[in-house]
Short mmCIF file of C-alpha atoms in Angstrom, two decimals:
data_model
loop_
_atom_site.label_atom_id
_atom_site.label_comp_id
_atom_site.label_asym_id
_atom_site.label_seq_id
_atom_site.Cartn_x
_atom_site.Cartn_y
_atom_site.Cartn_z
CA UNK A 1 17.09 -30.78 32.68
CA UNK A 2 15.26 -30.86 36.04
CA UNK A 3 12.07 -31.78 34.19
CA UNK A 4 13.67 -34.82 32.50
CA UNK A 5 15.40 -35.94 35.70
CA UNK A 6 12.05 -36.28 37.46
CA UNK A 7 10.57 -38.39 34.65
CA UNK A 8 11.15 -42.11 34.18
CA UNK A 9 13.52 -43.29 31.51
CA UNK A 10 10.60 -44.89 29.64
CA UNK A 11 8.64 -41.62 29.69
CA UNK A 12 11.69 -39.73 28.43
CA UNK A 13 12.45 -42.10 25.58
CA UNK A 14 8.81 -42.53 24.58
CA UNK A 15 8.26 -38.76 24.84
CA UNK A 16 11.27 -38.18 22.60
CA UNK A 17 9.72 -40.55 20.05
CA UNK A 18 6.48 -38.56 20.14
CA UNK A 19 8.47 -35.34 19.71
CA UNK A 20 10.27 -36.74 16.66
CA UNK A 21 6.94 -37.87 15.19
CA UNK A 22 5.66 -34.25 15.42
CA UNK A 23 2.77 -35.23 17.66
CA UNK A 24 2.94 -31.99 19.66
CA UNK A 25 0.96 -28.94 18.50
CA UNK A 26 -0.70 -25.72 19.71
CA UNK A 27 1.96 -24.87 22.28
CA UNK A 28 0.96 -21.79 24.24
CA UNK A 29 2.49 -20.07 27.28
CA UNK A 30 -0.25 -19.58 29.86
CA UNK A 31 2.04 -18.33 32.65
CA UNK A 32 5.71 -17.54 33.22
CA UNK A 33 6.54 -21.19 33.94
CA UNK A 34 3.48 -23.00 32.55
CA UNK A 35 2.99 -24.11 28.95
CA UNK A 36 0.02 -25.89 27.42
CA UNK A 37 -0.08 -28.10 24.32
CA UNK A 38 -2.03 -30.75 22.45
CA UNK A 39 -0.40 -34.17 21.99
CA UNK A 40 -1.65 -37.02 19.78
CA UNK A 41 -1.25 -40.35 21.61
CA UNK A 42 -1.78 -43.94 20.60
CA UNK A 43 -4.81 -44.68 18.47
CA UNK A 44 -4.80 -40.95 17.51
CA UNK A 45 -6.24 -40.05 20.92
CA UNK A 46 -5.83 -36.35 21.68
CA UNK A 47 -4.47 -35.37 25.10
CA UNK A 48 -4.29 -31.88 26.64
CA UNK A 49 -1.04 -31.14 28.47
CA UNK A 50 0.03 -28.42 30.92
CA UNK A 51 3.67 -28.58 32.02
CA UNK A 52 5.12 -26.64 34.95
CA UNK A 53 8.84 -25.97 34.42
CA UNK A 54 9.38 -24.96 38.06
CA UNK A 55 7.43 -27.84 39.62
CA UNK A 56 7.44 -30.61 37.01
CA UNK A 57 5.39 -33.08 39.07
CA UNK A 58 2.48 -30.62 39.24
CA UNK A 59 2.19 -30.82 35.44
CA UNK A 60 -1.13 -32.07 34.06
CA UNK A 61 -2.16 -34.41 31.25
CA UNK A 62 -5.56 -35.85 30.35
CA UNK A 63 -4.09 -39.29 29.61
CA UNK A 64 -5.13 -42.11 32.05
CA UNK A 65 -1.53 -42.68 33.15
CA UNK A 66 -0.95 -39.16 34.49
CA UNK A 67 -4.48 -38.33 35.61
CA UNK A 68 -4.68 -37.78 39.37
CA UNK A 69 -0.99 -38.48 40.05
CA UNK A 70 2.37 -36.73 40.21
CA UNK A 71 3.80 -38.84 37.42
CA UNK A 72 5.46 -37.16 34.41
CA UNK A 73 4.10 -38.96 31.35
CA UNK A 74 5.53 -39.23 27.86
CA UNK A 75 3.09 -36.58 26.55
CA UNK A 76 4.52 -34.04 29.02
CA UNK A 77 8.07 -35.02 27.99
CA UNK A 78 7.21 -34.63 24.29
CA UNK A 79 5.89 -31.14 25.04
CA UNK A 80 9.07 -30.32 26.97
CA UNK A 81 11.28 -31.45 24.07
CA UNK A 82 9.17 -29.34 21.68
CA UNK A 83 9.86 -26.29 23.87
CA UNK A 84 13.57 -27.03 24.30
CA UNK A 85 14.68 -28.61 21.06
CA UNK A 86 18.37 -28.20 21.94
CA UNK A 87 17.87 -30.62 24.84
CA UNK A 88 16.12 -33.00 22.46
CA UNK A 89 19.24 -32.96 20.29
CA UNK A 90 21.42 -33.63 23.34
CA UNK A 91 19.21 -36.55 24.32
CA UNK A 92 19.33 -37.99 20.83
CA UNK A 93 23.11 -37.99 20.94
CA UNK A 94 23.26 -39.68 24.34
CA UNK A 95 23.48 -43.42 24.94
CA UNK A 96 19.97 -43.43 26.38
CA UNK A 97 18.40 -42.42 23.09
CA UNK A 98 19.06 -45.87 21.62
CA UNK A 99 18.00 -47.83 24.67
CA UNK A 100 14.25 -47.34 24.56
CA UNK A 101 13.37 -46.30 21.02
CA UNK A 102 12.82 -49.89 19.93
CA UNK A 103 9.21 -50.10 21.12
CA UNK A 104 6.57 -50.32 18.42
CA UNK A 105 3.48 -48.08 18.46
CA UNK A 106 1.22 -51.05 19.03
CA UNK A 107 2.76 -51.42 22.48
CA UNK A 108 1.32 -48.02 23.48
CA UNK A 109 -1.83 -49.59 24.80
CA UNK A 110 0.26 -51.68 27.18
CA UNK A 111 2.16 -48.71 28.53
CA UNK A 112 -0.98 -46.61 28.72
CA UNK A 113 -2.48 -49.20 31.09
CA UNK A 114 -2.90 -47.40 34.39
CA UNK A 115 -2.43 -50.49 36.59
CA UNK A 116 0.89 -51.33 34.93
CA UNK A 117 2.28 -47.86 35.51
CA UNK A 118 1.03 -47.70 39.07
CA UNK A 119 2.93 -50.92 39.89
CA UNK A 120 6.01 -50.27 37.78
CA UNK A 121 6.57 -46.72 38.98
CA UNK A 122 5.48 -47.04 42.59
CA UNK A 123 8.86 -45.65 43.59
CA UNK A 124 8.09 -42.39 41.76
CA UNK A 125 4.86 -41.78 43.61
CA UNK A 126 5.77 -39.62 46.64
CA UNK A 127 2.79 -40.77 48.69
CA UNK A 128 0.51 -43.75 48.14
CA UNK A 129 -2.28 -41.85 49.99
CA UNK A 130 -2.61 -39.24 47.20
CA UNK A 131 -5.90 -40.61 45.80
CA UNK A 132 -7.48 -40.35 49.25
CA UNK A 133 -6.66 -36.65 49.65
CA UNK A 134 -7.27 -35.70 46.01
CA UNK A 135 -10.02 -33.17 46.81
CA UNK A 136 -7.80 -31.39 49.32
CA UNK A 137 -4.92 -31.27 46.83
CA UNK A 138 -7.24 -29.95 44.13
CA UNK A 139 -8.54 -27.20 46.43
CA UNK A 140 -5.00 -26.20 47.34
CA UNK A 141 -3.93 -26.17 43.70
CA UNK A 142 -6.89 -24.09 42.54
CA UNK A 143 -6.61 -21.66 45.46
CA UNK A 144 -2.97 -21.00 44.59
CA UNK A 145 -3.78 -20.08 40.98
CA UNK A 146 -4.12 -16.41 40.14
CA UNK A 147 -6.94 -15.05 37.96
CA UNK A 148 -4.95 -15.25 34.74
CA UNK A 149 -3.97 -18.87 35.40
CA UNK A 150 -7.54 -19.83 36.22
CA UNK A 151 -8.87 -18.21 33.04
CA UNK A 152 -6.20 -19.91 30.95
CA UNK A 153 -6.89 -23.30 32.48
CA UNK A 154 -10.68 -22.93 32.12
CA UNK A 155 -10.41 -21.87 28.45
CA UNK A 156 -8.07 -24.75 27.72
CA UNK A 157 -10.45 -27.30 29.19
CA UNK A 158 -13.54 -25.75 27.58
CA UNK A 159 -11.85 -25.67 24.18
CA UNK A 160 -10.94 -29.35 24.38
CA UNK A 161 -14.43 -30.27 23.10
CA UNK A 162 -16.21 -27.09 21.90
CA UNK A 163 -19.45 -28.77 20.83
CA UNK A 164 -19.88 -30.60 24.11
CA UNK A 165 -18.86 -27.64 26.24
CA UNK A 166 -21.16 -25.29 24.28
CA UNK A 167 -24.16 -27.50 25.04
CA UNK A 168 -23.19 -27.92 28.69
CA UNK A 169 -22.08 -24.42 29.61
CA UNK A 170 -22.51 -21.81 26.88
CA UNK A 171 -25.89 -22.30 25.21
CA UNK A 172 -27.79 -20.34 27.87
CA UNK A 173 -25.17 -17.58 27.81
CA UNK A 174 -25.41 -17.46 24.02
CA UNK A 175 -29.20 -17.11 24.05
CA UNK A 176 -28.95 -14.37 26.65
CA UNK A 177 -26.26 -12.60 24.62
CA UNK A 178 -28.23 -12.89 21.37
CA UNK A 179 -31.35 -11.47 23.02
CA UNK A 180 -29.45 -8.50 24.41
CA UNK A 181 -27.05 -7.75 21.53
CA UNK A 182 -28.47 -9.59 18.51
CA UNK A 183 -29.09 -6.52 16.30
CA UNK A 184 -25.93 -4.79 17.49
CA UNK A 185 -23.75 -7.80 16.70
CA UNK A 186 -25.39 -8.33 13.31
CA UNK A 187 -24.94 -4.65 12.37
CA UNK A 188 -21.31 -4.66 13.46
CA UNK A 189 -20.54 -7.76 11.38
CA UNK A 190 -22.36 -6.23 8.39
CA UNK A 191 -20.28 -3.04 8.66
CA UNK A 192 -17.08 -5.06 9.02
CA UNK A 193 -17.92 -7.25 6.02
CA UNK A 194 -18.98 -4.28 3.84
CA UNK A 195 -15.71 -2.45 4.47
CA UNK A 196 -13.65 -5.61 3.87
CA UNK A 197 -15.53 -6.14 0.61
CA UNK A 198 -14.84 -2.57 -0.51
CA UNK A 199 -11.13 -2.88 0.27
CA UNK A 200 -10.71 -6.26 -1.39
CA UNK A 201 -12.68 -5.42 -4.53
CA UNK A 202 -11.41 -1.93 -5.27
CA UNK A 203 -8.78 -1.05 -7.84
CA UNK A 204 -8.01 2.65 -7.77
CA UNK A 205 -7.30 2.52 -11.49
CA UNK A 206 -10.95 2.18 -12.47
CA UNK A 207 -13.28 2.13 -9.45
CA UNK A 208 -15.87 4.94 -9.32
CA UNK A 209 -16.23 6.53 -5.92
CA UNK A 210 -19.41 8.48 -6.43
CA UNK A 211 -21.57 5.69 -5.05
CA UNK A 212 -22.71 5.09 -1.48
CA UNK A 213 -20.61 2.68 0.57
CA UNK A 214 -23.51 1.79 2.96
CA UNK A 215 -27.24 1.40 2.35
CA UNK A 216 -29.69 3.83 3.96
CA UNK A 217 -31.05 1.07 6.21
CA UNK A 218 -27.57 0.14 7.45
CA UNK A 219 -26.78 3.77 8.21
CA UNK A 220 -29.95 4.03 10.31
CA UNK A 221 -28.99 0.91 12.29
CA UNK A 222 -25.48 2.26 12.82
CA UNK A 223 -26.80 5.52 14.26
CA UNK A 224 -29.05 3.60 16.68
CA UNK A 225 -26.12 1.58 17.98
CA UNK A 226 -23.77 4.56 18.22
CA UNK A 227 -26.36 6.22 20.47
CA UNK A 228 -26.23 3.24 22.89
CA UNK A 229 -22.50 3.71 23.59
CA UNK A 230 -21.93 0.02 24.30
CA UNK A 231 -19.14 -2.36 23.24
CA UNK A 232 -20.53 -2.64 19.71
CA UNK A 233 -20.78 1.11 19.24
CA UNK A 234 -17.05 1.23 20.08
CA UNK A 235 -16.29 -1.53 17.58
CA UNK A 236 -18.36 0.10 14.83
CA UNK A 237 -16.76 3.47 15.55
CA UNK A 238 -13.35 1.88 15.05
CA UNK A 239 -14.41 0.42 11.69
CA UNK A 240 -15.81 3.77 10.52
CA UNK A 241 -12.46 5.43 11.18
CA UNK A 242 -11.02 3.58 8.17
CA UNK A 243 -9.33 6.23 5.96
CA UNK A 244 -10.31 4.19 2.90
CA UNK A 245 -13.93 5.39 3.22
CA UNK A 246 -12.81 8.99 2.71
CA UNK A 247 -12.25 8.20 -0.98
CA UNK A 248 -16.03 8.09 -1.44
CA UNK A 249 -18.42 10.96 -2.10
CA UNK A 250 -20.78 10.18 0.77
CA UNK A 251 -18.05 10.44 3.41
CA UNK A 252 -20.05 13.52 4.39
CA UNK A 253 -22.26 11.12 6.34
CA UNK A 254 -19.29 10.06 8.50
CA UNK A 255 -18.12 13.65 8.97
CA UNK A 256 -21.60 14.64 10.09
CA UNK A 257 -22.43 11.64 12.32
CA UNK A 258 -19.17 9.99 13.35
CA UNK A 259 -16.44 12.62 13.55
CA UNK A 260 -18.28 14.65 16.26
CA UNK A 261 -18.05 11.55 18.50
CA UNK A 262 -14.23 11.53 18.27
CA UNK A 263 -11.76 13.29 20.52
CA UNK A 264 -9.48 15.95 19.05
CA UNK A 265 -6.60 13.50 19.12
CA UNK A 266 -8.67 10.89 17.28
CA UNK A 267 -9.71 13.46 14.67
CA UNK A 268 -6.07 14.38 14.04
CA UNK A 269 -5.12 10.71 13.79
CA UNK A 270 -7.90 10.15 11.26
CA UNK A 271 -6.80 13.12 9.17
CA UNK A 272 -3.19 11.91 9.12
CA UNK A 273 -4.35 8.43 8.06
CA UNK A 274 -6.30 9.92 5.13
CA UNK A 275 -3.25 11.98 4.14
CA UNK A 276 -1.13 8.81 4.20
CA UNK A 277 -3.65 7.08 1.92
CA UNK A 278 -3.55 10.03 -0.48
CA UNK A 279 0.25 9.86 -0.53
CA UNK A 280 0.06 6.11 -1.24
CA UNK A 281 -2.04 6.82 -4.35
CA UNK A 282 0.60 9.04 -5.92
CA UNK A 283 1.78 6.12 -8.07
CA UNK A 284 -1.66 5.69 -9.65
CA UNK A 285 -2.33 7.36 -12.97
CA UNK A 286 -5.20 9.61 -14.06
CA UNK A 287 -7.85 6.99 -13.27
CA UNK A 288 -7.22 7.57 -9.56
CA UNK A 289 -8.09 11.27 -9.98
CA UNK A 290 -11.62 10.98 -8.59
CA UNK A 291 -10.79 9.20 -5.29
CA UNK A 292 -7.78 11.48 -4.83
CA UNK A 293 -10.03 14.54 -5.10
CA UNK A 294 -12.45 13.05 -2.56
CA UNK A 295 -9.59 12.38 -0.16
CA UNK A 296 -8.33 15.96 -0.52
CA UNK A 297 -11.80 17.41 -0.01
CA UNK A 298 -12.32 15.36 3.15
CA UNK A 299 -8.89 16.31 4.50
CA UNK A 300 -9.95 19.92 4.01
CA UNK A 301 -13.25 19.29 5.84
CA UNK A 302 -11.39 17.77 8.79
CA UNK A 303 -8.98 20.72 8.99
CA UNK A 304 -9.44 24.17 10.46
CA UNK A 305 -7.37 25.94 7.84
CA UNK A 306 -6.63 29.64 8.06
CA UNK A 307 -6.95 31.64 4.82
CA UNK A 308 -3.21 31.41 4.25
CA UNK A 309 -3.17 27.65 4.91
CA UNK A 310 -6.10 27.27 2.51
CA UNK A 311 -4.18 29.08 -0.22
CA UNK A 312 -1.06 26.99 0.43
CA UNK A 313 -3.15 23.84 0.08
CA UNK A 314 -4.65 25.11 -3.19
CA UNK A 315 -1.22 25.86 -4.65
CA UNK A 316 0.18 22.51 -3.57
CA UNK A 317 -2.79 20.54 -4.96
CA UNK A 318 -3.84 22.83 -7.80
CA UNK A 319 -3.81 20.10 -10.45
CA UNK A 320 -6.99 18.69 -8.87
CA UNK A 321 -9.76 20.87 -10.30
CA UNK A 322 -12.50 19.25 -8.22
CA UNK A 323 -10.58 20.09 -5.07
CA UNK A 324 -9.94 23.69 -6.18
CA UNK A 325 -13.58 24.20 -7.03
CA UNK A 326 -14.85 22.81 -3.72
CA UNK A 327 -12.43 24.76 -1.51
CA UNK A 328 -12.88 28.07 -3.34
CA UNK A 329 -16.68 27.75 -3.33
CA UNK A 330 -16.51 27.00 0.39
CA UNK A 331 -14.34 30.06 1.07
CA UNK A 332 -16.26 32.91 2.73
CA UNK A 333 -13.96 35.70 1.51
CA UNK A 334 -12.86 35.10 -2.07
CA UNK A 335 -11.55 38.66 -2.46
CA UNK A 336 -9.18 38.20 0.48
CA UNK A 337 -8.05 34.88 -0.97
CA UNK A 338 -7.41 36.56 -4.33
CA UNK A 339 -5.37 39.41 -2.83
CA UNK A 340 -3.30 36.96 -0.82
CA UNK A 341 -2.63 34.89 -3.96
CA UNK A 342 -1.44 37.87 -6.00
CA UNK A 343 0.71 39.07 -3.11
CA UNK A 344 2.43 35.71 -2.78
CA UNK A 345 3.06 35.46 -6.51
CA UNK A 346 4.40 39.01 -6.73
CA UNK A 347 6.67 38.38 -3.73
CA UNK A 348 7.79 35.15 -5.42
CA UNK A 349 7.04 33.29 -2.22
CA UNK A 350 5.81 30.47 -4.44
CA UNK A 351 7.49 29.26 -7.65
CA UNK A 352 6.07 31.10 -10.67
CA UNK A 353 5.80 27.80 -12.51
CA UNK A 354 3.34 26.35 -10.00
CA UNK A 355 0.91 24.35 -12.09
CA UNK A 356 -2.73 25.40 -12.16
CA UNK A 357 -2.42 28.99 -10.87
CA UNK A 358 -4.60 30.20 -13.73
CA UNK A 359 -7.23 27.65 -12.68
CA UNK A 360 -7.24 29.13 -9.18
CA UNK A 361 -7.76 32.61 -10.65
CA UNK A 362 -10.65 31.48 -12.81
CA UNK A 363 -12.35 29.56 -10.01
CA UNK A 364 -12.13 32.61 -7.74
CA UNK A 365 -13.59 34.86 -10.42
CA UNK A 366 -16.26 32.34 -11.43
CA UNK A 367 -19.17 33.79 -13.35
CA UNK A 368 -18.20 37.31 -12.19
CA UNK A 369 -15.08 37.33 -14.35
CA UNK A 370 -15.98 40.77 -15.73
CA UNK A 371 -15.50 42.20 -12.22
CA UNK A 372 -11.95 40.92 -12.26
CA UNK A 373 -10.83 42.07 -15.73
CA UNK A 374 -7.40 42.90 -14.38
CA UNK A 375 -7.04 39.21 -13.59
CA UNK A 376 -6.98 38.21 -17.23
CA UNK A 377 -3.41 39.41 -17.60
CA UNK A 378 -2.39 37.20 -14.67
CA UNK A 379 -4.40 34.31 -16.06
CA UNK A 380 -2.70 34.46 -19.47
CA UNK A 381 0.71 34.99 -17.90
CA UNK A 382 0.49 31.95 -15.65
CA UNK A 383 -1.25 29.96 -18.33
CA UNK A 384 1.83 30.44 -20.50
CA UNK A 385 4.15 29.48 -17.66
CA UNK A 386 2.06 26.36 -17.17
CA UNK A 387 1.61 25.30 -20.78
CA UNK A 388 4.49 27.15 -22.56
CA UNK A 389 2.71 26.87 -25.91
CA UNK A 390 2.16 29.23 -28.85
CA UNK A 391 -1.49 29.88 -28.12
CA UNK A 392 -1.04 31.06 -24.54
CA UNK A 393 1.90 33.28 -25.50
CA UNK A 394 -0.03 34.88 -28.40
CA UNK A 395 -2.72 35.91 -25.94
CA UNK A 396 -0.11 37.94 -24.09
CA UNK A 397 1.34 39.39 -27.30
CA UNK A 398 -2.08 40.44 -28.61
CA UNK A 399 -2.88 42.28 -25.39
CA UNK A 400 0.49 44.02 -25.23
CA UNK A 401 0.25 43.10 -21.60
CA UNK A 402 2.54 44.32 -18.87
CA UNK A 403 2.93 40.62 -18.19
CA UNK A 404 4.78 40.33 -21.52
CA UNK A 405 7.47 42.61 -20.15
CA UNK A 406 7.41 40.63 -16.95
CA UNK A 407 8.19 37.52 -19.00
CA UNK A 408 11.19 39.19 -20.59
CA UNK A 409 12.47 40.13 -17.17
CA UNK A 410 12.15 36.57 -15.91
CA UNK A 411 14.99 34.09 -16.16
CA UNK A 412 12.83 31.59 -18.03
CA UNK A 413 13.73 28.00 -18.73
CA UNK A 414 14.55 26.67 -22.22
CA UNK A 415 11.04 25.41 -23.01
CA UNK A 416 9.49 28.84 -22.48
CA UNK A 417 12.33 30.57 -24.33
CA UNK A 418 11.87 28.30 -27.35
CA UNK A 419 8.20 29.29 -27.57
CA UNK A 420 8.99 33.00 -27.28
CA UNK A 421 11.70 32.83 -30.00
CA UNK A 422 9.38 30.83 -32.23
CA UNK A 423 6.31 33.07 -31.87
CA UNK A 424 8.33 36.27 -32.28
CA UNK A 425 10.17 34.71 -35.27
CA UNK A 426 13.54 35.33 -33.66
CA UNK A 427 15.23 32.75 -35.92
CA UNK A 428 18.80 33.45 -34.84
CA UNK A 429 18.16 32.97 -31.12
CA UNK A 430 15.90 30.03 -31.92
CA UNK A 431 18.60 28.21 -33.90
CA UNK A 432 21.23 29.09 -31.31
CA UNK A 433 19.13 27.52 -28.53
CA UNK A 434 18.12 24.46 -30.59
CA UNK A 435 21.72 23.73 -31.60
CA UNK A 436 22.98 24.19 -28.04
CA UNK A 437 20.38 21.73 -26.73
CA UNK A 438 21.22 19.33 -29.61
CA UNK A 439 17.98 17.36 -29.41
CA UNK A 440 16.68 15.63 -32.54
CA UNK A 441 13.02 16.36 -31.74
CA UNK A 442 13.78 20.12 -31.53
CA UNK A 443 15.43 20.14 -34.96
CA UNK A 444 12.36 18.37 -36.36
CA UNK A 445 9.93 20.69 -34.57
CA UNK A 446 11.49 23.95 -35.79
CA UNK A 447 12.86 22.69 -39.14
CA UNK A 448 10.43 24.65 -41.34
CA UNK A 449 11.04 27.85 -39.40
CA UNK A 450 14.83 27.53 -39.55
CA UNK A 451 15.41 26.03 -43.01
CA UNK A 452 15.43 29.28 -45.01
CA UNK A 453 18.38 30.71 -43.11
CA UNK A 454 20.04 27.61 -41.67
CA UNK A 455 19.44 24.90 -44.29
CA UNK A 456 23.13 24.02 -44.63
CA UNK A 457 23.56 23.68 -40.86
CA UNK A 458 20.43 21.55 -40.65
CA UNK A 459 21.61 19.32 -43.49
CA UNK A 460 24.97 18.72 -41.80
CA UNK A 461 23.22 17.87 -38.55
CA UNK A 462 20.88 15.35 -40.19
CA UNK A 463 23.64 13.73 -42.26
CA UNK A 464 25.94 13.31 -39.25
CA UNK A 465 23.00 11.97 -37.26
CA UNK A 466 22.36 9.32 -39.94
CA UNK A 467 26.01 8.23 -39.93
CA UNK A 468 25.82 7.80 -36.16
CA UNK A 469 22.72 5.60 -36.51
CA UNK A 470 24.38 3.39 -39.14
CA UNK A 471 27.55 3.17 -37.10
CA UNK A 472 25.65 1.72 -34.15
CA UNK A 473 24.47 -1.35 -36.03
CA UNK A 474 25.63 -3.46 -38.95
CA UNK A 475 22.13 -4.84 -39.45
CA UNK A 476 18.94 -3.29 -40.78
CA UNK A 477 17.33 -2.40 -37.41
CA UNK A 478 18.25 1.32 -37.70
CA UNK A 479 17.27 1.70 -41.36
CA UNK A 480 13.78 2.96 -40.54
CA UNK A 481 15.29 5.78 -38.46
CA UNK A 482 17.67 6.78 -41.28
CA UNK A 483 14.74 6.80 -43.72
CA UNK A 484 12.86 9.09 -41.33
CA UNK A 485 15.86 11.45 -41.27
CA UNK A 486 15.91 11.41 -45.08
CA UNK A 487 12.29 12.60 -45.10
CA UNK A 488 13.31 15.58 -42.94
CA UNK A 489 16.19 16.38 -45.31
CA UNK A 490 13.76 16.35 -48.23
CA UNK A 491 11.83 19.21 -46.53
CA UNK A 492 14.88 21.50 -46.65
CA UNK A 493 14.04 22.56 -50.23
CA UNK A 494 11.41 21.99 -52.87
CA UNK A 495 13.73 20.90 -55.68
CA UNK A 496 15.07 17.77 -53.98
CA UNK A 497 18.59 19.17 -54.04
CA UNK A 498 19.35 18.25 -50.46
CA UNK A 499 17.81 14.77 -50.56
CA UNK A 500 19.79 13.93 -53.73
CA UNK A 501 22.92 15.23 -52.05
CA UNK A 502 22.06 13.14 -48.98
CA UNK A 503 21.88 9.95 -51.08
CA UNK A 504 25.10 10.75 -52.98
CA UNK A 505 26.99 11.45 -49.75
CA UNK A 506 25.86 8.10 -48.37
CA UNK A 507 27.02 6.40 -51.59
CA UNK A 508 30.45 7.91 -51.06
CA UNK A 509 30.57 6.75 -47.44
CA UNK A 510 31.62 3.36 -46.06
CA UNK A 511 27.93 2.40 -45.99
CA UNK A 512 27.59 2.38 -49.82
CA UNK A 513 27.05 -1.39 -49.95
CA UNK A 514 23.84 -1.27 -47.96
CA UNK A 515 21.53 -1.60 -50.95
CA UNK A 516 18.40 -2.26 -48.90
CA UNK A 517 18.85 1.11 -47.18
CA UNK A 518 19.05 3.01 -50.47
CA UNK A 519 16.03 1.19 -51.86
CA UNK A 520 13.99 2.22 -48.82
CA UNK A 521 15.12 5.86 -49.05
CA UNK A 522 14.22 6.07 -52.78
CA UNK A 523 10.83 4.48 -52.19
CA UNK A 524 9.89 6.72 -49.23
CA UNK A 525 11.25 9.91 -50.81
CA UNK A 526 10.00 9.25 -54.37
CA UNK A 527 13.47 9.19 -55.93
CA UNK A 528 14.41 7.50 -59.19
CA UNK A 529 16.91 4.66 -59.15
CA UNK A 530 20.45 5.70 -59.72
#
């Protein structure tokens, strides 16, 4: 309130009007107690304001009324109300708010007249000799400003008319700057723009990352600037630390030319940033495979992995063949890596179902697979654990491998057990497992293998399943699923005994009136009309 108390009532009311008209903008705190702003006055004239909350009468405004005096003008008051809007609300509710708000905007010119204000507010001027000692006051004011205040004030004044101030003060500095840093600045902006373009125009679902992110000429210019170690080399170095670039093949150029310039802490920070980017891509589908592999390869290049850490990384990321291939080819001692892998698997330190273990074996063996014939048993064993299909299991059966016994000793999951029962034609255990899981797709998958011994059980399952489908809906939306079940029932024998029984049982059920359903079943199963 001290600020308002030292202003005239006209300045307060007029300033409040300016505040309500949203004429105040660009408020900025330049010191603890000093705020600057831009205020639009009468005739859309723009005034620059600096208000001092501690010493209100030292506030500044470029309007003719306040210039060179200790008067608090309406532009300063408007700025104050913008800062303290609660006080603006209090003023609006007071009796004074209705006293002076009747002036029209076209009267602004009258109140902006310097002579009028000098006469009208002579009582508010602490000393009529102020204009005579202006230079002394200015020196005192400037000398009491600290460096930060001086810089803030200078920038504010220079920014008030950039074109004019550039011609008057900055053109020479600009020419000197351009002569000294022209190429450096241009290269930095090019690097910045290229990286922004890559980020804004890349979709990890389809973008190919086997192209170069910078031209050869730009890379040459970058190396020249990095050698100078000036402000632009620092800026360019910061841009090149973008983890996004690690998704590209030619990140080798950065590892060779940029990474050596970083501290150990900066290298670790960069590696963690690339790992975070890789983690962020986990939601992308197969199309992000290529950039993911590049990220993994570059994480590996930035790491000083021990042999054991290398193997752990391979097992964790073994679905990425490009990564496996690069790391294993880069490994100096493949035999040691192989022994460590077998040891970990035998000790069950890693889950036996870890995807891609057979790929690791094959990449280690490479073209010298014949030297590692004993590996083939491991390869087939883990290939089965990975794929749990007939083909991979038959490989083990044909070889009478010790790994086959190892499988029997393992507490395998249902998917692997189903394959084993199916391939070995263990129909009883197969039906027992299928019925316990009670999944429609399993009944369909093993129907032909089970029908000779368990046709009656299969029929009952399919019939009950059809009743459940019809029970769920009174409309025709489930008819296509019932027809599909009927086709499975038809496969239970070659004489159409079960499919005819299926139709008759439906006729004797509460769904007998669904004629459309029976017509569809007869048509799809080649049955004569009843």
